[in-house]
Amino acid sequence: LRLATLNDIPDIQELIVASVRTLSASYYTERQITSALLYIFGVDTQLIIDETYFVADEEGRIVGSGGWSKRSTLFGGDQFKGSEPDPLLDPKTDPARIRAFYIHPDWSRRGIGRQILAACEDAIRKAGFKRIELMATLPGEPLYSAMDYDRVRPEEMTMPDGESISGFLMAKNLTEPT
């Protein structure tokens, strides 16, 4: 694992498309996937600038990515949230965010998501946050549940073209590392 750089953006975008098109296919329709790739799923450059976005690199190929945020946006790439940096969260009162996890389909179910999530949680603890929230897609929910995140409520993410995808707001209270 390493921190993503701005030079990684084209490879991360390719990873996102491959991940979403393949791993979401049994959860969402083709129209939902295409719409979500257009309006929601994409690189969030602010995560890279903030140095809170990790990539799993296998011999020069990015096979997974994911990160955390100390900002208010809960989900969505640059095309979803706009160009202005969103407000910083207060670690004393606000939960950090887990954001933008994507695994290449050829590398899924190999523990990459768990490794990235563990690195995020360590960094979140070091930043002083006590709680984490995330918006899980249906294919992502099993990973987060296995890592002790609780479903807070179901959510519908509606895109400008009227398509929507189901997911869950999930949360976890952090404990000190053992």
PDB file of C-alpha atoms in Angstrom:
ATOM      1  CA  LEU A   1       0.000   0.000   0.000  1.00  0.00           C
ATOM      2  CA  ARG A   2       1.059   3.542  -0.654  1.00  0.00           C
ATOM      3  CA  LEU A   3      -0.508   6.979  -0.734  1.00  0.00           C
ATOM      4  CA  ALA A   4      -1.984   7.901  -4.105  1.00  0.00           C
ATOM      5  CA  THR A   5      -0.468  10.737  -6.119  1.00  0.00           C
ATOM      6  CA  LEU A   6      -2.034  13.012  -8.695  1.00  0.00           C
ATOM      7  CA  ASN A   7      -0.144  11.014 -11.351  1.00  0.00           C
ATOM      8  CA  ASP A   8      -2.226   7.954 -10.356  1.00  0.00           C
ATOM      9  CA  ILE A   9      -5.547   9.576 -11.359  1.00  0.00           C
ATOM     10  CA  PRO A  10      -5.840   7.986 -14.837  1.00  0.00           C
ATOM     11  CA  ASP A  11      -5.101   4.511 -13.426  1.00  0.00           C
ATOM     12  CA  ILE A  12      -7.505   5.012 -10.521  1.00  0.00           C
ATOM     13  CA  GLN A  13     -10.244   6.101 -12.931  1.00  0.00           C
ATOM     14  CA  GLU A  14      -9.690   2.920 -14.992  1.00  0.00           C
ATOM     15  CA  LEU A  15      -9.820   0.877 -11.782  1.00  0.00           C
ATOM     16  CA  ILE A  16     -13.112   2.519 -10.772  1.00  0.00           C
ATOM     17  CA  VAL A  17     -14.776   1.660 -14.074  1.00  0.00           C
ATOM     18  CA  ALA A  18     -13.554  -1.954 -14.042  1.00  0.00           C
ATOM     19  CA  SER A  19     -14.519  -2.415 -10.393  1.00  0.00           C
ATOM     20  CA  VAL A  20     -17.986  -0.885 -10.644  1.00  0.00           C
ATOM     21  CA  ARG A  21     -18.916  -2.486 -13.980  1.00  0.00           C
ATOM     22  CA  THR A  22     -17.960  -5.982 -12.801  1.00  0.00           C
ATOM     23  CA  LEU A  23     -18.466  -6.125  -9.039  1.00  0.00           C
ATOM     24  CA  SER A  24     -21.757  -4.181  -9.067  1.00  0.00           C
ATOM     25  CA  ALA A  25     -23.338  -6.149 -11.923  1.00  0.00           C
ATOM     26  CA  SER A  26     -25.228  -8.560  -9.667  1.00  0.00           C
ATOM     27  CA  TYR A  27     -26.559  -5.704  -7.482  1.00  0.00           C
ATOM     28  CA  TYR A  28     -27.516  -2.935  -9.906  1.00  0.00           C
ATOM     29  CA  THR A  29     -28.807  -2.729 -13.477  1.00  0.00           C
ATOM     30  CA  GLU A  30     -26.592  -1.625 -16.364  1.00  0.00           C
ATOM     31  CA  ARG A  31     -28.462   1.702 -16.455  1.00  0.00           C
ATOM     32  CA  GLN A  32     -27.858   2.264 -12.739  1.00  0.00           C
ATOM     33  CA  ILE A  33     -24.150   1.432 -13.114  1.00  0.00           C
ATOM     34  CA  THR A  34     -23.693   3.702 -16.125  1.00  0.00           C
ATOM     35  CA  SER A  35     -25.490   6.546 -14.367  1.00  0.00           C
ATOM     36  CA  ALA A  36     -23.510   6.088 -11.147  1.00  0.00           C
ATOM     37  CA  LEU A  37     -20.230   6.121 -13.091  1.00  0.00           C
ATOM     38  CA  LEU A  38     -21.301   9.349 -14.756  1.00  0.00           C
ATOM     39  CA  TYR A  39     -22.655  11.162 -11.697  1.00  0.00           C
ATOM     40  CA  ILE A  40     -21.216   9.621  -8.512  1.00  0.00           C
ATOM     41  CA  PHE A  41     -18.306   7.173  -8.848  1.00  0.00           C
ATOM     42  CA  GLY A  42     -15.034   8.816  -9.789  1.00  0.00           C
ATOM     43  CA  VAL A  43     -11.768  10.087  -8.431  1.00  0.00           C
ATOM     44  CA  ASP A  44     -12.030  12.572  -5.570  1.00  0.00           C
ATOM     45  CA  THR A  45      -8.916  14.658  -6.104  1.00  0.00           C
ATOM     46  CA  GLN A  46      -9.264  16.275  -2.659  1.00  0.00           C
ATOM     47  CA  LEU A  47      -8.546  12.908  -0.993  1.00  0.00           C
ATOM     48  CA  ILE A  48      -5.273  12.655  -2.912  1.00  0.00           C
ATOM     49  CA  ILE A  49      -4.332  16.260  -2.102  1.00  0.00           C
ATOM     50  CA  ASP A  50      -5.147  15.641   1.580  1.00  0.00           C
ATOM     51  CA  GLU A  51      -2.906  12.524   1.507  1.00  0.00           C
ATOM     52  CA  THR A  52      -5.718  10.325   2.797  1.00  0.00           C
ATOM     53  CA  TYR A  53      -6.153   8.078  -0.269  1.00  0.00           C
ATOM     54  CA  PHE A  54      -4.333   4.767  -0.590  1.00  0.00           C
ATOM     55  CA  VAL A  55      -3.654   2.548  -3.567  1.00  0.00           C
ATOM     56  CA  ALA A  56      -2.668  -1.097  -3.572  1.00  0.00           C
ATOM     57  CA  ASP A  57       0.085  -1.387  -6.150  1.00  0.00           C
ATOM     58  CA  GLU A  58       1.040  -4.785  -7.529  1.00  0.00           C
ATOM     59  CA  GLU A  59       4.163  -4.585  -9.698  1.00  0.00           C
ATOM     60  CA  GLY A  60       3.240  -1.128 -10.979  1.00  0.00           C
ATOM     61  CA  ARG A  61      -0.450  -1.879 -11.487  1.00  0.00           C
ATOM     62  CA  ILE A  62      -3.059  -0.305  -9.200  1.00  0.00           C
ATOM     63  CA  VAL A  63      -5.349  -3.159  -8.096  1.00  0.00           C
ATOM     64  CA  GLY A  64      -7.222  -1.417  -5.288  1.00  0.00           C
ATOM     65  CA  SER A  65      -7.881   1.999  -3.834  1.00  0.00           C
ATOM     66  CA  GLY A  66      -9.658   3.559  -0.910  1.00  0.00           C
ATOM     67  CA  GLY A  67      -9.305   6.283   1.596  1.00  0.00           C
ATOM     68  CA  TRP A  68     -10.652   8.364   4.388  1.00  0.00           C
ATOM     69  CA  SER A  69     -11.592  11.982   4.726  1.00  0.00           C
ATOM     70  CA  LYS A  70     -11.437  14.682   7.334  1.00  0.00           C
ATOM     71  CA  ARG A  71     -13.965  16.649   5.252  1.00  0.00           C
ATOM     72  CA  SER A  72     -17.751  16.740   5.280  1.00  0.00           C
ATOM     73  CA  THR A  73     -18.465  15.026   1.944  1.00  0.00           C
ATOM     74  CA  LEU A  74     -19.721  11.489   2.556  1.00  0.00           C
ATOM     75  CA  PHE A  75     -19.388  10.077  -0.964  1.00  0.00           C
ATOM     76  CA  GLY A  76     -18.853  10.926  -4.619  1.00  0.00           C
ATOM     77  CA  GLY A  77     -16.058  11.863  -6.965  1.00  0.00           C
ATOM     78  CA  ASP A  78     -15.109  15.272  -8.306  1.00  0.00           C
ATOM     79  CA  GLN A  79     -18.030  15.246 -10.747  1.00  0.00           C
ATOM     80  CA  PHE A  80     -20.482  14.769  -7.847  1.00  0.00           C
ATOM     81  CA  LYS A  81     -19.262  17.262  -5.294  1.00  0.00           C
ATOM     82  CA  GLY A  82     -17.920  20.157  -7.320  1.00  0.00           C
ATOM     83  CA  SER A  83     -14.576  21.898  -7.235  1.00  0.00           C
ATOM     84  CA  GLU A  84     -14.573  23.770  -3.919  1.00  0.00           C
ATOM     85  CA  PRO A  85     -12.883  22.017  -0.973  1.00  0.00           C
ATOM     86  CA  ASP A  86     -15.526  20.925   1.481  1.00  0.00           C
ATOM     87  CA  PRO A  87     -15.333  21.988   5.111  1.00  0.00           C
ATOM     88  CA  LEU A  88     -13.033  20.221   7.516  1.00  0.00           C
ATOM     89  CA  LEU A  89     -14.548  18.035  10.208  1.00  0.00           C
ATOM     90  CA  ASP A  90     -13.764  18.450  13.901  1.00  0.00           C
ATOM     91  CA  PRO A  91     -12.274  15.201  15.264  1.00  0.00           C
ATOM     92  CA  LYS A  92     -13.688  15.988  18.704  1.00  0.00           C
ATOM     93  CA  THR A  93     -17.305  16.093  17.521  1.00  0.00           C
ATOM     94  CA  ASP A  94     -17.560  14.744  13.955  1.00  0.00           C
ATOM     95  CA  PRO A  95     -16.997  11.290  12.484  1.00  0.00           C
ATOM     96  CA  ALA A  96     -14.288  10.805   9.863  1.00  0.00           C
ATOM     97  CA  ARG A  97     -15.414   9.413   6.517  1.00  0.00           C
ATOM     98  CA  ILE A  98     -14.375   6.234   4.738  1.00  0.00           C
ATOM     99  CA  ARG A  99     -14.430   7.021   1.020  1.00  0.00           C
ATOM    100  CA  ALA A 100     -14.071   5.694  -2.493  1.00  0.00           C
ATOM    101  CA  PHE A 101     -13.118   2.025  -2.127  1.00  0.00           C
ATOM    102  CA  TYR A 102     -12.583   0.151  -5.383  1.00  0.00           C
ATOM    103  CA  ILE A 103     -10.935  -3.222  -6.022  1.00  0.00           C
ATOM    104  CA  HIS A 104     -10.056  -4.565  -9.445  1.00  0.00           C
ATOM    105  CA  PRO A 105     -12.289  -7.588 -10.153  1.00  0.00           C
ATOM    106  CA  ASP A 106      -9.234  -9.802 -10.802  1.00  0.00           C
ATOM    107  CA  TRP A 107      -8.006  -8.968  -7.290  1.00  0.00           C
ATOM    108  CA  SER A 108     -11.266  -9.076  -5.319  1.00  0.00           C
ATOM    109  CA  ARG A 109     -11.659 -11.318  -2.277  1.00  0.00           C
ATOM    110  CA  ARG A 110      -7.901 -11.328  -1.584  1.00  0.00           C
ATOM    111  CA  GLY A 111      -7.881  -9.062   1.468  1.00  0.00           C
ATOM    112  CA  ILE A 112      -6.905  -5.849  -0.336  1.00  0.00           C
ATOM    113  CA  GLY A 113     -10.010  -3.992   0.835  1.00  0.00           C
ATOM    114  CA  ARG A 114      -9.354  -5.111   4.420  1.00  0.00           C
ATOM    115  CA  GLN A 115      -5.734  -3.915   4.226  1.00  0.00           C
ATOM    116  CA  ILE A 116      -6.732  -0.514   2.881  1.00  0.00           C
ATOM    117  CA  LEU A 117      -9.518  -0.175   5.460  1.00  0.00           C
ATOM    118  CA  ALA A 118      -7.116  -1.058   8.294  1.00  0.00           C
ATOM    119  CA  ALA A 119      -4.630   1.583   7.050  1.00  0.00           C
ATOM    120  CA  CYS A 120      -7.450   4.141   6.930  1.00  0.00           C
ATOM    121  CA  GLU A 121      -8.605   3.310  10.447  1.00  0.00           C
ATOM    122  CA  ASP A 122      -5.038   3.658  11.777  1.00  0.00           C
ATOM    123  CA  ALA A 123      -4.687   7.071  10.119  1.00  0.00           C
ATOM    124  CA  ILE A 124      -8.104   8.151  11.403  1.00  0.00           C
ATOM    125  CA  ARG A 125      -7.130   7.216  14.966  1.00  0.00           C
ATOM    126  CA  LYS A 126      -3.875   9.174  14.627  1.00  0.00           C
ATOM    127  CA  ALA A 127      -5.889  12.192  13.427  1.00  0.00           C
ATOM    128  CA  GLY A 128      -7.898  12.061  16.672  1.00  0.00           C
ATOM    129  CA  PHE A 129     -11.278  10.879  15.370  1.00  0.00           C
ATOM    130  CA  LYS A 130     -13.347   8.525  17.547  1.00  0.00           C
ATOM    131  CA  ARG A 131     -16.063   7.576  15.065  1.00  0.00           C
ATOM    132  CA  ILE A 132     -16.278   6.769  11.355  1.00  0.00           C
ATOM    133  CA  GLU A 133     -19.174   6.984   8.893  1.00  0.00           C
ATOM    134  CA  LEU A 134     -19.422   5.785   5.316  1.00  0.00           C
ATOM    135  CA  MET A 135     -21.912   5.293   2.524  1.00  0.00           C
ATOM    136  CA  ALA A 136     -21.749   1.655   1.458  1.00  0.00           C
ATOM    137  CA  THR A 137     -22.936   0.419  -1.891  1.00  0.00           C
ATOM    138  CA  LEU A 138     -24.590  -2.997  -1.917  1.00  0.00           C
ATOM    139  CA  PRO A 139     -21.419  -4.769  -3.131  1.00  0.00           C
ATOM    140  CA  GLY A 140     -19.323  -2.954  -0.508  1.00  0.00           C
ATOM    141  CA  GLU A 141     -21.594  -3.582   2.482  1.00  0.00           C
ATOM    142  CA  PRO A 142     -20.312  -7.131   3.222  1.00  0.00           C
ATOM    143  CA  LEU A 143     -16.726  -5.865   3.625  1.00  0.00           C
ATOM    144  CA  TYR A 144     -17.746  -3.127   6.024  1.00  0.00           C
ATOM    145  CA  SER A 145     -20.008  -5.438   8.017  1.00  0.00           C
ATOM    146  CA  ALA A 146     -17.144  -7.931   8.315  1.00  0.00           C
ATOM    147  CA  MET A 147     -14.963  -5.090   9.650  1.00  0.00           C
ATOM    148  CA  ASP A 148     -17.478  -4.282  12.424  1.00  0.00           C
ATOM    149  CA  TYR A 149     -19.323  -1.393  10.803  1.00  0.00           C
ATOM    150  CA  ASP A 150     -23.007  -1.186  11.692  1.00  0.00           C
ATOM    151  CA  ARG A 151     -25.800  -0.310   9.325  1.00  0.00           C
ATOM    152  CA  VAL A 152     -27.342   2.979  10.461  1.00  0.00           C
ATOM    153  CA  ARG A 153     -30.049   3.144   7.783  1.00  0.00           C
ATOM    154  CA  PRO A 154     -30.721   2.277   4.159  1.00  0.00           C
ATOM    155  CA  GLU A 155     -30.121   5.067   1.647  1.00  0.00           C
ATOM    156  CA  GLU A 156     -31.094   5.773  -1.952  1.00  0.00           C
ATOM    157  CA  MET A 157     -28.590   7.789  -3.954  1.00  0.00           C
ATOM    158  CA  THR A 158     -30.533   9.435  -6.776  1.00  0.00           C
ATOM    159  CA  MET A 159     -28.705  10.800  -9.799  1.00  0.00           C
ATOM    160  CA  PRO A 160     -29.743  13.752 -11.994  1.00  0.00           C
ATOM    161  CA  ASP A 161     -31.079  11.401 -14.695  1.00  0.00           C
ATOM    162  CA  GLY A 162     -33.544   9.841 -12.223  1.00  0.00           C
ATOM    163  CA  GLU A 163     -31.645   6.578 -11.759  1.00  0.00           C
ATOM    164  CA  SER A 164     -30.829   5.621  -8.176  1.00  0.00           C
ATOM    165  CA  ILE A 165     -28.765   3.042  -6.364  1.00  0.00           C
ATOM    166  CA  SER A 166     -29.417   1.567  -2.950  1.00  0.00           C
ATOM    167  CA  GLY A 167     -26.884   1.486  -0.186  1.00  0.00           C
ATOM    168  CA  PHE A 168     -26.420   1.903   3.537  1.00  0.00           C
ATOM    169  CA  LEU A 169     -25.133   4.611   5.812  1.00  0.00           C
ATOM    170  CA  MET A 170     -22.776   2.688   8.088  1.00  0.00           C
ATOM    171  CA  ALA A 171     -20.780   3.681  11.165  1.00  0.00           C
ATOM    172  CA  LYS A 172     -18.176   2.408  13.584  1.00  0.00           C
ATOM    173  CA  ASN A 173     -16.878   3.640  16.911  1.00  0.00           C
ATOM    174  CA  LEU A 174     -13.111   3.391  17.089  1.00  0.00           C
ATOM    175  CA  THR A 175     -11.352   1.711  19.944  1.00  0.00           C
ATOM    176  CA  GLU A 176      -7.695   2.010  20.790  1.00  0.00           C
ATOM    177  CA  PRO A 177      -5.496  -0.467  18.894  1.00  0.00           C
ATOM    178  CA  THR A 178      -4.701  -3.655  20.789  1.00  0.00           C
TER     179      THR A 178
END
